[in-house]
Amino acid sequence: QSRVRTAPCERGIECETYKTGLEHCDRAILESATEGFVKIHVLKGTDTILGATIVAPCAGEMISELTVAMQADIGLGTLGRVVHPYPTIAEAIKGCGISYNRTQWKRLEEGKVVEQASAKTKAGAPSKAEPAALAATIIATAVVSAAATAAVLMLSRRR
């Protein structure tokens, strides 16, 4: 007998779900494979990953990132700060992480400094995410993305 697995939220576990559609993923757009998505379920109030669903051309290769994260207690917020290669469909996982991280920032109020709300991990300890570190990650991602885009453009011009 095969047992049908349901999402944690459907089993009565309080969770939040973050979803990124492949229509927002540059690699999927390049390959005309924009039908699909990544959904990641986290324990409500934390970034602890409870499960995920990936519907994508290379879902089997992508799921291992989430499996390792779950086994090593790496939260979704951390995955959102990891620099992913560009352009890859795995960026959809990062997109879910970025969506989670956005929920942790307080809104700007009349030009005041943005503060990050403390995200709780499974153990209940505040996450180690600091605003300066997140800003550095965003800058690093932009630099890596720009370099990858330049490499792709150079390759396409040589052909």
PDB file of C-alpha atoms in Angstrom:
ATOM      1  CA  GLN A   1       0.000   0.000   0.000  1.00  0.00           C
ATOM      2  CA  SER A   2       1.250   3.429  -0.822  1.00  0.00           C
ATOM      3  CA  ARG A   3       0.632   6.211   1.645  1.00  0.00           C
ATOM      4  CA  VAL A   4      -0.237   9.649   0.351  1.00  0.00           C
ATOM      5  CA  ARG A   5       1.785  12.370   2.077  1.00  0.00           C
ATOM      6  CA  THR A   6       0.078  15.662   2.749  1.00  0.00           C
ATOM      7  CA  ALA A   7       1.583  19.050   3.480  1.00  0.00           C
ATOM      8  CA  PRO A   8       2.302  19.755   7.164  1.00  0.00           C
ATOM      9  CA  CYS A   9      -0.345  22.499   7.165  1.00  0.00           C
ATOM     10  CA  GLU A  10      -2.951  19.960   6.052  1.00  0.00           C
ATOM     11  CA  ARG A  11      -1.979  17.639   8.940  1.00  0.00           C
ATOM     12  CA  GLY A  12      -2.794  20.238  11.594  1.00  0.00           C
ATOM     13  CA  ILE A  13       0.750  21.529  12.106  1.00  0.00           C
ATOM     14  CA  GLU A  14       0.801  25.322  12.244  1.00  0.00           C
ATOM     15  CA  CYS A  15       3.000  26.346   9.363  1.00  0.00           C
ATOM     16  CA  GLU A  16       3.574  29.000   6.760  1.00  0.00           C
ATOM     17  CA  THR A  17       4.140  28.253   3.084  1.00  0.00           C
ATOM     18  CA  TYR A  18       6.382  30.222   0.740  1.00  0.00           C
ATOM     19  CA  LYS A  19       5.990  29.687  -3.006  1.00  0.00           C
ATOM     20  CA  THR A  20       7.982  30.859  -6.014  1.00  0.00           C
ATOM     21  CA  GLY A  21       6.680  30.204  -9.510  1.00  0.00           C
ATOM     22  CA  LEU A  22       9.109  29.352 -12.283  1.00  0.00           C
ATOM     23  CA  GLU A  23       7.729  32.231 -14.330  1.00  0.00           C
ATOM     24  CA  HIS A  24       9.942  34.420 -12.089  1.00  0.00           C
ATOM     25  CA  CYS A  25      13.073  32.326 -12.680  1.00  0.00           C
ATOM     26  CA  ASP A  26      15.375  33.561 -15.461  1.00  0.00           C
ATOM     27  CA  ARG A  27      16.697  30.079 -16.345  1.00  0.00           C
ATOM     28  CA  ALA A  28      13.180  28.681 -16.670  1.00  0.00           C
ATOM     29  CA  ILE A  29      12.294  31.620 -18.910  1.00  0.00           C
ATOM     30  CA  LEU A  30      15.388  30.985 -21.073  1.00  0.00           C
ATOM     31  CA  GLU A  31      14.441  27.313 -21.427  1.00  0.00           C
ATOM     32  CA  SER A  32      10.724  28.054 -22.006  1.00  0.00           C
ATOM     33  CA  ALA A  33       9.908  25.868 -18.993  1.00  0.00           C
ATOM     34  CA  THR A  34       8.004  28.333 -16.820  1.00  0.00           C
ATOM     35  CA  GLU A  35       5.283  25.946 -15.720  1.00  0.00           C
ATOM     36  CA  GLY A  36       6.138  24.809 -12.225  1.00  0.00           C
ATOM     37  CA  PHE A  37       6.937  26.063  -8.764  1.00  0.00           C
ATOM     38  CA  VAL A  38       8.799  25.577  -5.495  1.00  0.00           C
ATOM     39  CA  LYS A  39       6.766  25.537  -2.268  1.00  0.00           C
ATOM     40  CA  ILE A  40       8.496  25.365   1.102  1.00  0.00           C
ATOM     41  CA  HIS A  41       6.617  24.824   4.380  1.00  0.00           C
ATOM     42  CA  VAL A  42       8.129  26.186   7.612  1.00  0.00           C
ATOM     43  CA  LEU A  43       6.997  25.859  11.214  1.00  0.00           C
ATOM     44  CA  LYS A  44       4.932  28.950  12.002  1.00  0.00           C
ATOM     45  CA  GLY A  45       6.990  31.677  13.673  1.00  0.00           C
ATOM     46  CA  THR A  46      10.309  30.039  12.733  1.00  0.00           C
ATOM     47  CA  ASP A  47      12.346  29.356   9.620  1.00  0.00           C
ATOM     48  CA  THR A  48      12.485  25.608  10.360  1.00  0.00           C
ATOM     49  CA  ILE A  49      11.732  23.731   7.143  1.00  0.00           C
ATOM     50  CA  LEU A  50       9.051  21.070   7.553  1.00  0.00           C
ATOM     51  CA  GLY A  51       8.752  20.014   3.930  1.00  0.00           C
ATOM     52  CA  ALA A  52       8.704  21.144   0.338  1.00  0.00           C
ATOM     53  CA  THR A  53       7.166  20.521  -3.048  1.00  0.00           C
ATOM     54  CA  ILE A  54       9.100  21.132  -6.239  1.00  0.00           C
ATOM     55  CA  VAL A  55       7.450  20.903  -9.640  1.00  0.00           C
ATOM     56  CA  ALA A  56      10.211  21.689 -12.125  1.00  0.00           C
ATOM     57  CA  PRO A  57      12.202  20.047 -14.915  1.00  0.00           C
ATOM     58  CA  CYS A  58      15.113  19.299 -12.548  1.00  0.00           C
ATOM     59  CA  ALA A  59      13.187  18.809  -9.303  1.00  0.00           C
ATOM     60  CA  GLY A  60      15.148  15.667  -8.435  1.00  0.00           C
ATOM     61  CA  GLU A  61      18.389  17.612  -8.481  1.00  0.00           C
ATOM     62  CA  MET A  62      16.952  20.575  -6.582  1.00  0.00           C
ATOM     63  CA  ILE A  63      15.361  18.690  -3.680  1.00  0.00           C
ATOM     64  CA  SER A  64      18.741  17.697  -2.224  1.00  0.00           C
ATOM     65  CA  GLU A  65      19.421  21.299  -1.160  1.00  0.00           C
ATOM     66  CA  LEU A  66      16.268  21.212   0.957  1.00  0.00           C
ATOM     67  CA  THR A  67      16.984  17.709   2.272  1.00  0.00           C
ATOM     68  CA  VAL A  68      20.415  18.792   3.521  1.00  0.00           C
ATOM     69  CA  ALA A  69      18.912  21.958   5.029  1.00  0.00           C
ATOM     70  CA  MET A  70      16.303  19.920   6.920  1.00  0.00           C
ATOM     71  CA  GLN A  71      18.851  17.366   8.191  1.00  0.00           C
ATOM     72  CA  ALA A  72      21.316  20.066   9.288  1.00  0.00           C
ATOM     73  CA  ASP A  73      18.674  22.384  10.824  1.00  0.00           C
ATOM     74  CA  ILE A  74      19.453  25.112   8.288  1.00  0.00           C
ATOM     75  CA  GLY A  75      16.491  27.461   8.136  1.00  0.00           C
ATOM     76  CA  LEU A  76      14.737  28.943   5.129  1.00  0.00           C
ATOM     77  CA  GLY A  77      16.074  32.385   6.046  1.00  0.00           C
ATOM     78  CA  THR A  78      19.617  31.099   5.653  1.00  0.00           C
ATOM     79  CA  LEU A  79      18.814  29.554   2.255  1.00  0.00           C
ATOM     80  CA  GLY A  80      17.549  32.965   1.194  1.00  0.00           C
ATOM     81  CA  ARG A  81      20.941  34.482   1.994  1.00  0.00           C
ATOM     82  CA  VAL A  82      23.022  31.823   0.213  1.00  0.00           C
ATOM     83  CA  VAL A  83      24.447  32.917  -3.127  1.00  0.00           C
ATOM     84  CA  HIS A  84      23.004  30.569  -5.756  1.00  0.00           C
ATOM     85  CA  PRO A  85      24.504  30.179  -9.238  1.00  0.00           C
ATOM     86  CA  TYR A  86      22.836  32.302 -11.898  1.00  0.00           C
ATOM     87  CA  PRO A  87      20.958  31.491 -14.015  1.00  0.00           C
ATOM     88  CA  THR A  88      19.674  28.216 -12.538  1.00  0.00           C
ATOM     89  CA  ILE A  89      16.218  26.964 -11.733  1.00  0.00           C
ATOM     90  CA  ALA A  90      17.435  26.380  -8.161  1.00  0.00           C
ATOM     91  CA  GLU A  91      17.149  30.136  -7.697  1.00  0.00           C
ATOM     92  CA  ALA A  92      13.452  29.450  -7.059  1.00  0.00           C
ATOM     93  CA  ILE A  93      14.511  27.952  -3.699  1.00  0.00           C
ATOM     94  CA  LYS A  94      16.355  31.165  -2.926  1.00  0.00           C
ATOM     95  CA  GLY A  95      13.223  33.067  -3.962  1.00  0.00           C
ATOM     96  CA  CYS A  96      11.261  31.291  -1.225  1.00  0.00           C
ATOM     97  CA  GLY A  97      14.005  32.155   1.254  1.00  0.00           C
ATOM     98  CA  ILE A  98      13.954  35.791   0.225  1.00  0.00           C
ATOM     99  CA  SER A  99      10.164  35.834   0.651  1.00  0.00           C
ATOM    100  CA  TYR A 100      10.619  34.490   4.179  1.00  0.00           C
ATOM    101  CA  ASN A 101      13.342  37.056   4.971  1.00  0.00           C
ATOM    102  CA  ARG A 102      11.085  39.874   3.814  1.00  0.00           C
ATOM    103  CA  THR A 103       8.590  38.894   6.496  1.00  0.00           C
ATOM    104  CA  GLN A 104      11.299  39.400   9.109  1.00  0.00           C
ATOM    105  CA  TRP A 105      11.983  43.040   8.330  1.00  0.00           C
ATOM    106  CA  LYS A 106      10.014  45.824   9.930  1.00  0.00           C
ATOM    107  CA  ARG A 107       8.587  48.337   7.501  1.00  0.00           C
ATOM    108  CA  LEU A 108      10.419  51.577   6.853  1.00  0.00           C
ATOM    109  CA  GLU A 109       8.859  54.392   8.807  1.00  0.00           C
ATOM    110  CA  GLU A 110       9.691  57.863   7.565  1.00  0.00           C
ATOM    111  CA  GLY A 111      13.309  57.144   6.655  1.00  0.00           C
ATOM    112  CA  LYS A 112      14.275  55.403   9.901  1.00  0.00           C
ATOM    113  CA  VAL A 113      16.815  52.568   9.898  1.00  0.00           C
ATOM    114  CA  VAL A 114      15.337  49.171   9.088  1.00  0.00           C
ATOM    115  CA  GLU A 115      15.520  46.652  11.899  1.00  0.00           C
ATOM    116  CA  GLN A 116      15.224  42.930  11.466  1.00  0.00           C
ATOM    117  CA  ALA A 117      12.714  41.125  13.637  1.00  0.00           C
ATOM    118  CA  SER A 118      14.340  38.213  15.437  1.00  0.00           C
ATOM    119  CA  ALA A 119      13.584  35.009  13.590  1.00  0.00           C
ATOM    120  CA  LYS A 120      13.333  31.984  15.827  1.00  0.00           C
ATOM    121  CA  THR A 121      15.009  28.733  14.879  1.00  0.00           C
ATOM    122  CA  LYS A 122      13.852  25.263  15.949  1.00  0.00           C
ATOM    123  CA  ALA A 123      15.741  25.598  19.247  1.00  0.00           C
ATOM    124  CA  GLY A 124      14.021  28.932  19.915  1.00  0.00           C
ATOM    125  CA  ALA A 125      17.233  30.925  19.658  1.00  0.00           C
ATOM    126  CA  PRO A 126      17.278  34.093  17.563  1.00  0.00           C
ATOM    127  CA  SER A 127      18.643  33.569  14.062  1.00  0.00           C
ATOM    128  CA  LYS A 128      22.099  34.924  13.353  1.00  0.00           C
ATOM    129  CA  ALA A 129      20.915  37.111  10.481  1.00  0.00           C
ATOM    130  CA  GLU A 130      22.146  40.655  10.849  1.00  0.00           C
ATOM    131  CA  PRO A 131      20.994  43.510   8.623  1.00  0.00           C
ATOM    132  CA  ALA A 132      24.580  44.312   7.566  1.00  0.00           C
ATOM    133  CA  ALA A 133      25.223  40.664   6.662  1.00  0.00           C
ATOM    134  CA  LEU A 134      22.015  40.520   4.647  1.00  0.00           C
ATOM    135  CA  ALA A 135      22.942  43.717   2.810  1.00  0.00           C
ATOM    136  CA  ALA A 136      26.393  42.256   2.047  1.00  0.00           C
ATOM    137  CA  THR A 137      24.751  39.097   0.714  1.00  0.00           C
ATOM    138  CA  ILE A 138      22.443  41.118  -1.520  1.00  0.00           C
ATOM    139  CA  ILE A 139      25.425  43.062  -2.887  1.00  0.00           C
ATOM    140  CA  ALA A 140      27.433  39.839  -3.399  1.00  0.00           C
ATOM    141  CA  THR A 141      24.475  38.264  -5.197  1.00  0.00           C
ATOM    142  CA  ALA A 142      24.176  41.285  -7.471  1.00  0.00           C
ATOM    143  CA  VAL A 143      27.896  41.131  -8.285  1.00  0.00           C
ATOM    144  CA  VAL A 144      27.794  37.379  -8.993  1.00  0.00           C
ATOM    145  CA  SER A 145      24.631  37.784 -11.084  1.00  0.00           C
ATOM    146  CA  ALA A 146      26.160  40.631 -13.072  1.00  0.00           C
ATOM    147  CA  ALA A 147      29.331  38.596 -13.710  1.00  0.00           C
ATOM    148  CA  ALA A 148      27.304  35.556 -14.808  1.00  0.00           C
ATOM    149  CA  THR A 149      25.180  37.705 -17.108  1.00  0.00           C
ATOM    150  CA  ALA A 150      28.318  39.231 -18.624  1.00  0.00           C
ATOM    151  CA  ALA A 151      29.758  35.720 -19.185  1.00  0.00           C
ATOM    152  CA  VAL A 152      26.567  34.590 -20.905  1.00  0.00           C
ATOM    153  CA  LEU A 153      26.587  37.676 -23.118  1.00  0.00           C
ATOM    154  CA  MET A 154      30.259  37.117 -24.018  1.00  0.00           C
ATOM    155  CA  LEU A 155      29.567  33.487 -24.932  1.00  0.00           C
ATOM    156  CA  SER A 156      26.576  34.408 -27.067  1.00  0.00           C
ATOM    157  CA  ARG A 157      28.580  37.063 -28.947  1.00  0.00           C
ATOM    158  CA  ARG A 158      31.326  34.561 -29.825  1.00  0.00           C
ATOM    159  CA  ARG A 159      28.890  32.266 -31.637  1.00  0.00           C
TER     160      ARG A 159
END
